[in-house]
Amino acid sequence: MVLTALLTALPAAAGKIQLGEDAVLNVDVLLHPQMQLVKGGAPTGGVSTDFFLRRVRLLLFGSITKRLSFFIDTDQPNLGKNGDWNPAFYIQDATIAYEVADKMWVEAGFILAPLSHQALQGAIALQTVDYHSDIIRYPLGVGKVWRDMGVQVRGFAGPWTYRAAILNGVEGAKLENGQIVNPDDLPRVVGHARYNVLGHEYDQFLRGIYFTEEPMLSFGVGGDYQYSAIATASGVHDAVAMAADVFLDIPVGANQEFVFQSNVFSWQQGFDNPRSGTGFFVEMGYRIGIVQPIISGEYFNGRVDAQDLLTLRPGFNIWFQKHTFNLKTEVAVSRVGDIAHASTGITGTAQLQLFY
């Protein structure tokens, strides 16, 4: 009880440096210490135990003028996982944004591809322990961690939110087997539109839970296309992805909240590509004060036989201080491959979050 009281007393303000009348620099850190228990992960076939840093990020962002802003962050994910102390340290995001008109920005740099609500969420504000990344299947070798280099327009128009990006995607190249991908070195085009029925999501990085006092409901659709970007044994194929989603966050009574989210994805990268197929996830949680039981699930139906996925993730969150400090837990029960005959994997995860 004493520890909880101390933790909930942490200040919510981030490091903010006023450099001028409109110039502001924010310096934040994000830490995700994580513990995992994996059935069958030990050398003897028993349960393995692993402690590591799922994420350790430094965030630098702010404004130069009222219209000119920037965002940069770094990451060194899975530090110490399975005894690996040498994961890559890299730039996660790096963008410059200029507000060319009221509530309309042009961004350039290393950009989060705007396909769906889940793909646009920030790791700081997830409702679940982690992303539903098993069903988000961008072509291999495209950008890094769902980001890509390019230019984006984003903004708001009445109840609509929109983002449209022109990105590098797969670079034109002749492969060793003689196949040529993206022969004219054409860019990748990604777009997302949302209709906000109730409320608005104004964040650059969307959230999985808002701790809102006003109801929020929105629907989104997105698309991702690049010509002749994928080479498989059957030939060269276009890379096509489509997505649709719904997000609901409703306050219920005093300091209670119901959150529901679902995203559906269709990935077309060649009929003989194991990354092609259709998948979806559903997550919902009910927060009562600082405690929140939550359940989520994922399903992927691959175009290639025995490439399916089914996962159920019951969990429990404690929001000591909302997104500043919290504890998230889950037990993932999954089957991968031929679901009817695949063995069942079980992974228990507990993750602390400090964002300051």
XYZ file of N, CA, C and O in Angstrom, residues 202-297:
384
model
N -6.673 13.658 -31.383
C -5.801 14.691 -31.931
C -4.322 14.324 -31.880
O -3.491 15.035 -32.431
N -3.977 13.242 -31.215
C -2.576 12.898 -31.024
C -1.914 12.494 -32.346
O -2.528 11.851 -33.201
N -0.627 12.828 -32.462
C 0.145 12.341 -33.606
C 0.239 10.823 -33.567
O 0.117 10.156 -34.594
N 0.468 10.275 -32.365
C 0.457 8.834 -32.148
C -0.824 8.512 -31.374
O -1.014 9.007 -30.254
N -1.685 7.695 -31.953
C -2.970 7.401 -31.330
C -2.782 6.567 -30.067
O -1.711 6.019 -29.817
N -3.849 6.457 -29.273
C -3.776 5.748 -27.996
C -4.718 4.552 -27.977
O -5.719 4.522 -28.689
N -4.380 3.590 -27.121
C -5.244 2.439 -26.934
C -6.264 2.650 -25.836
O -7.271 1.955 -25.767
N -6.001 3.619 -24.955
C -6.932 4.011 -23.895
C -6.640 5.468 -23.558
O -5.481 5.880 -23.463
N -7.723 6.262 -23.366
C -7.570 7.701 -23.187
C -7.893 8.191 -21.780
O -7.685 9.367 -21.493
N -8.430 7.347 -20.904
C -8.892 7.800 -19.592
C -9.810 9.013 -19.777
O -9.698 10.019 -19.088
N -10.712 8.886 -20.718
C -11.511 10.006 -21.166
C -12.720 10.259 -20.265
O -13.233 9.327 -19.627
N -13.159 11.506 -20.235
C -14.396 11.867 -19.549
C -15.529 12.079 -20.545
O -16.668 12.303 -20.142
N -15.205 12.047 -21.842
C -16.198 12.183 -22.896
C -16.133 10.954 -23.801
O -15.051 10.439 -24.063
N -17.263 10.452 -24.293
C -17.245 9.244 -25.133
C -16.517 9.482 -26.446
O -16.591 10.569 -27.035
N -15.820 8.437 -26.913
C -15.085 8.500 -28.175
C -15.459 7.275 -29.010
O -15.424 6.140 -28.518
N -15.800 7.505 -30.267
C -16.118 6.425 -31.201
C -15.679 6.857 -32.588
O -16.054 7.939 -33.060
N -14.870 6.024 -33.243
C -14.417 6.342 -34.597
C -14.252 5.071 -35.410
O -14.034 3.977 -34.868
N -14.357 5.235 -36.739
C -14.173 4.147 -37.692
C -13.102 4.556 -38.690
O -13.066 5.727 -39.118
N -12.235 3.628 -39.054
C -11.152 3.969 -39.965
C -10.972 2.950 -41.067
O -11.300 1.765 -40.908
N -10.453 3.414 -42.217
C -10.067 2.541 -43.325
C -8.697 2.996 -43.814
O -8.334 4.173 -43.697
N -7.920 2.051 -44.357
C -6.596 2.393 -44.847
C -6.165 1.492 -45.977
O -6.726 0.402 -46.174
N -5.184 1.950 -46.738
C -4.641 1.168 -47.833
C -3.160 1.427 -48.015
O -2.648 2.501 -47.669
N -2.458 0.429 -48.542
C -1.004 0.484 -48.729
C -0.700 -0.226 -50.051
O -1.099 -1.385 -50.251
N 0.000 0.469 -50.983
C 0.244 -0.137 -52.301
C 1.630 0.229 -52.811
O 2.067 1.375 -52.704
N 2.302 -0.787 -53.385
C 3.524 -0.550 -54.139
C 3.617 -1.565 -55.272
O 3.405 -2.765 -55.091
N 3.951 -1.058 -56.446
C 3.994 -1.876 -57.666
C 5.212 -2.794 -57.688
O 6.335 -2.380 -57.372
N 4.979 -4.070 -58.036
C 6.052 -5.057 -58.250
C 7.087 -5.053 -57.133
O 8.298 -5.014 -57.372
N 6.616 -5.108 -55.914
C 7.511 -4.963 -54.774
C 7.950 -6.289 -54.153
O 8.897 -6.311 -53.367
N 7.278 -7.400 -54.483
C 7.525 -8.669 -53.801
C 7.923 -9.740 -54.809
O 7.235 -9.944 -55.815
N 9.007 -10.425 -54.528
C 9.440 -11.546 -55.366
C 9.254 -12.848 -54.608
O 9.705 -12.990 -53.471
N 8.550 -13.797 -55.235
C 8.400 -15.142 -54.674
C 8.762 -16.154 -55.758
O 9.112 -15.780 -56.888
N 8.651 -17.414 -55.435
C 8.979 -18.455 -56.405
C 8.087 -18.392 -57.634
O 8.485 -18.824 -58.729
N 6.892 -17.856 -57.494
C 5.950 -17.805 -58.620
C 6.120 -16.548 -59.470
O 5.466 -16.414 -60.504
N 6.980 -15.594 -59.036
C 7.177 -14.383 -59.816
C 7.203 -13.147 -58.949
O 7.369 -13.218 -57.724
N 7.029 -11.988 -59.589
C 7.047 -10.703 -58.895
C 5.618 -10.187 -58.761
O 4.838 -10.231 -59.723
N 5.267 -9.698 -57.577
C 3.888 -9.318 -57.276
C 3.840 -7.906 -56.688
O 4.794 -7.439 -56.056
N 2.692 -7.248 -56.863
C 2.444 -5.989 -56.166
C 2.266 -6.274 -54.678
O 1.820 -7.364 -54.287
N 2.611 -5.298 -53.858
C 2.354 -5.377 -52.415
C 1.105 -4.550 -52.123
O 1.105 -3.332 -52.337
N 0.049 -5.213 -51.653
C -1.218 -4.543 -51.400
C -1.688 -4.891 -49.991
O -1.665 -6.062 -49.591
N -2.080 -3.879 -49.243
C -2.660 -4.104 -47.917
C -3.879 -3.211 -47.760
O -3.888 -2.069 -48.217
N -4.904 -3.750 -47.112
C -6.110 -2.986 -46.804
C -6.472 -3.224 -45.349
O -6.222 -4.311 -44.813
N -7.039 -2.207 -44.720
C -7.368 -2.315 -43.300
C -8.651 -1.563 -42.994
O -8.990 -0.570 -43.654
N -9.375 -2.054 -41.998
C -10.559 -1.370 -41.471
C -10.562 -1.565 -39.960
O -10.116 -2.604 -39.460
N -11.042 -0.553 -39.225
C -10.980 -0.658 -37.772
C -12.078 0.148 -37.112
O -12.696 1.027 -37.722
N -12.301 -0.159 -35.839
C -13.233 0.597 -35.007
C -12.579 0.797 -33.647
O -11.884 -0.096 -33.137
N -12.781 1.991 -33.070
C -12.240 2.295 -31.744
C -13.339 2.937 -30.914
O -13.997 3.880 -31.357
N -13.524 2.413 -29.682
C -14.561 2.905 -28.780
C -13.976 3.056 -27.383
O -13.359 2.127 -26.857
N -14.171 4.220 -26.779
C -13.703 4.482 -25.416
C -14.797 5.295 -24.725
O -15.005 6.470 -25.044
N -15.489 4.657 -23.775
C -16.661 5.280 -23.158
C -16.511 5.316 -21.637
O -16.293 4.273 -21.010
N -16.612 6.505 -21.022
C -16.639 6.576 -19.555
C -17.959 6.011 -19.034
O -19.011 6.228 -19.622
N -17.857 5.276 -17.936
C -19.045 4.661 -17.334
C -19.046 4.997 -15.848
O -18.181 4.539 -15.104
N -19.992 5.781 -15.411
C -20.064 6.121 -13.993
C -18.868 6.935 -13.547
O -18.207 7.627 -14.325
N -18.570 6.835 -12.258
C -17.477 7.597 -11.661
C -16.159 6.833 -11.788
O -16.009 5.745 -11.220
N -15.222 7.384 -12.573
C -13.883 6.819 -12.714
C -13.907 5.383 -13.213
O -13.165 4.530 -12.739
N -14.775 5.115 -14.183
C -14.825 3.820 -14.854
C -14.856 4.046 -16.360
O -15.273 5.109 -16.830
N -14.445 3.010 -17.109
C -14.266 3.210 -18.543
C -14.293 1.861 -19.261
O -13.678 0.890 -18.812
N -15.014 1.813 -20.385
C -15.035 0.623 -21.242
C -14.335 0.966 -22.542
O -14.641 1.968 -23.193
N -13.369 0.118 -22.941
C -12.583 0.357 -24.150
C -12.669 -0.873 -25.046
O -12.465 -2.010 -24.599
N -12.975 -0.620 -26.314
C -13.068 -1.695 -27.310
C -12.353 -1.257 -28.578
O -12.481 -0.111 -29.014
N -11.609 -2.179 -29.165
C -10.913 -1.888 -30.422
C -10.820 -3.163 -31.247
O -10.560 -4.255 -30.718
N -11.004 -3.018 -32.565
C -10.819 -4.147 -33.472
C -10.275 -3.637 -34.798
O -10.715 -2.601 -35.295
N -9.282 -4.332 -35.341
C -8.703 -4.016 -36.652
C -8.712 -5.265 -37.510
O -8.404 -6.369 -37.026
N -9.047 -5.105 -38.793
C -9.025 -6.192 -39.774
C -8.032 -5.829 -40.860
O -8.010 -4.691 -41.346
N -7.195 -6.803 -41.270
C -6.161 -6.568 -42.273
C -6.241 -7.612 -43.379
O -6.462 -8.799 -43.117
N -6.007 -7.164 -44.611
C -5.841 -8.066 -45.748
C -4.482 -7.770 -46.370
O -4.212 -6.631 -46.776
N -3.627 -8.808 -46.431
C -2.274 -8.664 -46.973
C -2.147 -9.500 -48.233
O -2.345 -10.718 -48.200
N -1.815 -8.856 -49.365
C -1.647 -9.551 -50.638
C -0.224 -9.301 -51.146
O 0.095 -8.226 -51.631
N 0.624 -10.332 -50.997
C 2.028 -10.236 -51.395
C 2.450 -11.458 -52.214
O 3.586 -11.913 -52.125
N 1.514 -11.991 -52.986
C 1.767 -13.205 -53.762
C 1.073 -14.395 -53.129
O 1.132 -14.573 -51.909
N 0.409 -15.224 -53.948
C -0.384 -16.325 -53.396
C 0.468 -17.378 -52.711
O -0.028 -18.157 -51.885
N 1.771 -17.416 -53.036
C 2.656 -18.404 -52.409
C 3.547 -17.774 -51.336
O 4.553 -18.359 -50.930
N 3.157 -16.601 -50.855
C 3.927 -15.918 -49.822
C 3.265 -16.155 -48.470
O 2.081 -15.868 -48.290
N 3.995 -16.686 -47.493
C 3.388 -16.956 -46.180
C 2.910 -15.712 -45.451
O 2.153 -15.811 -44.481
N 3.318 -14.516 -45.903
C 2.856 -13.290 -45.272
C 1.525 -12.808 -45.848
O 0.937 -11.852 -45.340
N 1.049 -13.449 -46.910
C -0.246 -13.096 -47.490
C -1.368 -13.759 -46.705
O -1.240 -14.901 -46.244
N -2.489 -13.050 -46.594
C -3.639 -13.606 -45.894
C -4.472 -12.515 -45.258
O -4.260 -11.321 -45.495
N -5.420 -12.944 -44.433
C -6.335 -12.031 -43.765
C -6.294 -12.290 -42.266
O -6.303 -13.448 -41.826
N -6.254 -11.217 -41.485
C -6.209 -11.358 -40.036
C -6.969 -10.255 -39.342
O -7.279 -9.217 -39.932
N -7.277 -10.487 -38.079
C -7.939 -9.454 -37.288
C -7.603 -9.653 -35.814
O -7.159 -10.728 -35.394
N -7.796 -8.600 -35.040
C -7.694 -8.724 -33.596
C -8.856 -7.980 -32.961
O -9.454 -7.075 -33.546
N -9.156 -8.368 -31.735
C -10.166 -7.707 -30.912
C -9.575 -7.545 -29.524
O -8.937 -8.471 -29.003
N -9.749 -6.366 -28.938
C -9.348 -6.183 -27.542
C -10.403 -5.346 -26.835
O -10.988 -4.433 -27.415
N -10.680 -5.699 -25.577
C -11.608 -4.912 -24.784
C -11.242 -5.017 -23.310
O -10.786 -6.057 -22.829
N -11.432 -3.883 -22.643
C -11.110 -3.825 -21.223
C -12.098 -2.943 -20.488
O -12.724 -2.049 -21.090
N -12.231 -3.192 -19.198
C -13.127 -2.382 -18.362
C -12.330 -1.893 -17.162
O -11.897 -2.687 -16.320
N -12.113 -0.577 -17.122
C -11.317 0.018 -16.048
C -12.220 0.485 -14.909
O -13.212 1.181 -15.134
N -11.848 0.101 -13.679
C -12.515 0.565 -12.467
C -11.438 1.203 -11.599
O -10.632 0.516 -10.974
N -11.395 2.527 -11.590
C -10.315 3.209 -10.880
C -8.992 2.933 -11.550
O -8.802 3.230 -12.728
N -8.044 2.341 -10.813
C -6.732 2.059 -11.388
C -6.595 0.614 -11.855
O -5.553 0.247 -12.392
N -7.617 -0.224 -11.657
C -7.516 -1.629 -12.059
C -8.365 -1.863 -13.310
O -9.399 -1.233 -13.510
N -7.887 -2.789 -14.151
C -8.584 -3.052 -15.405
C -8.346 -4.488 -15.875
O -7.260 -4.825 -16.319
N -9.370 -5.344 -15.785
C -9.277 -6.624 -16.486
C -9.414 -6.381 -17.988
O -10.146 -5.489 -18.421
N -8.710 -7.160 -18.785
C -8.702 -6.974 -20.228
C -8.565 -8.320 -20.911
O -7.957 -9.256 -20.359
N -9.151 -8.444 -22.091
C -8.991 -9.652 -22.892
C -8.844 -9.252 -24.346
O -9.486 -8.297 -24.810
N -7.957 -9.920 -25.053
C -7.774 -9.669 -26.477
C -7.490 -10.987 -27.185
O -7.120 -11.981 -26.551
N -7.676 -10.980 -28.484
C -7.432 -12.177 -29.275
C -7.048 -11.807 -30.689
O -7.385 -10.737 -31.196
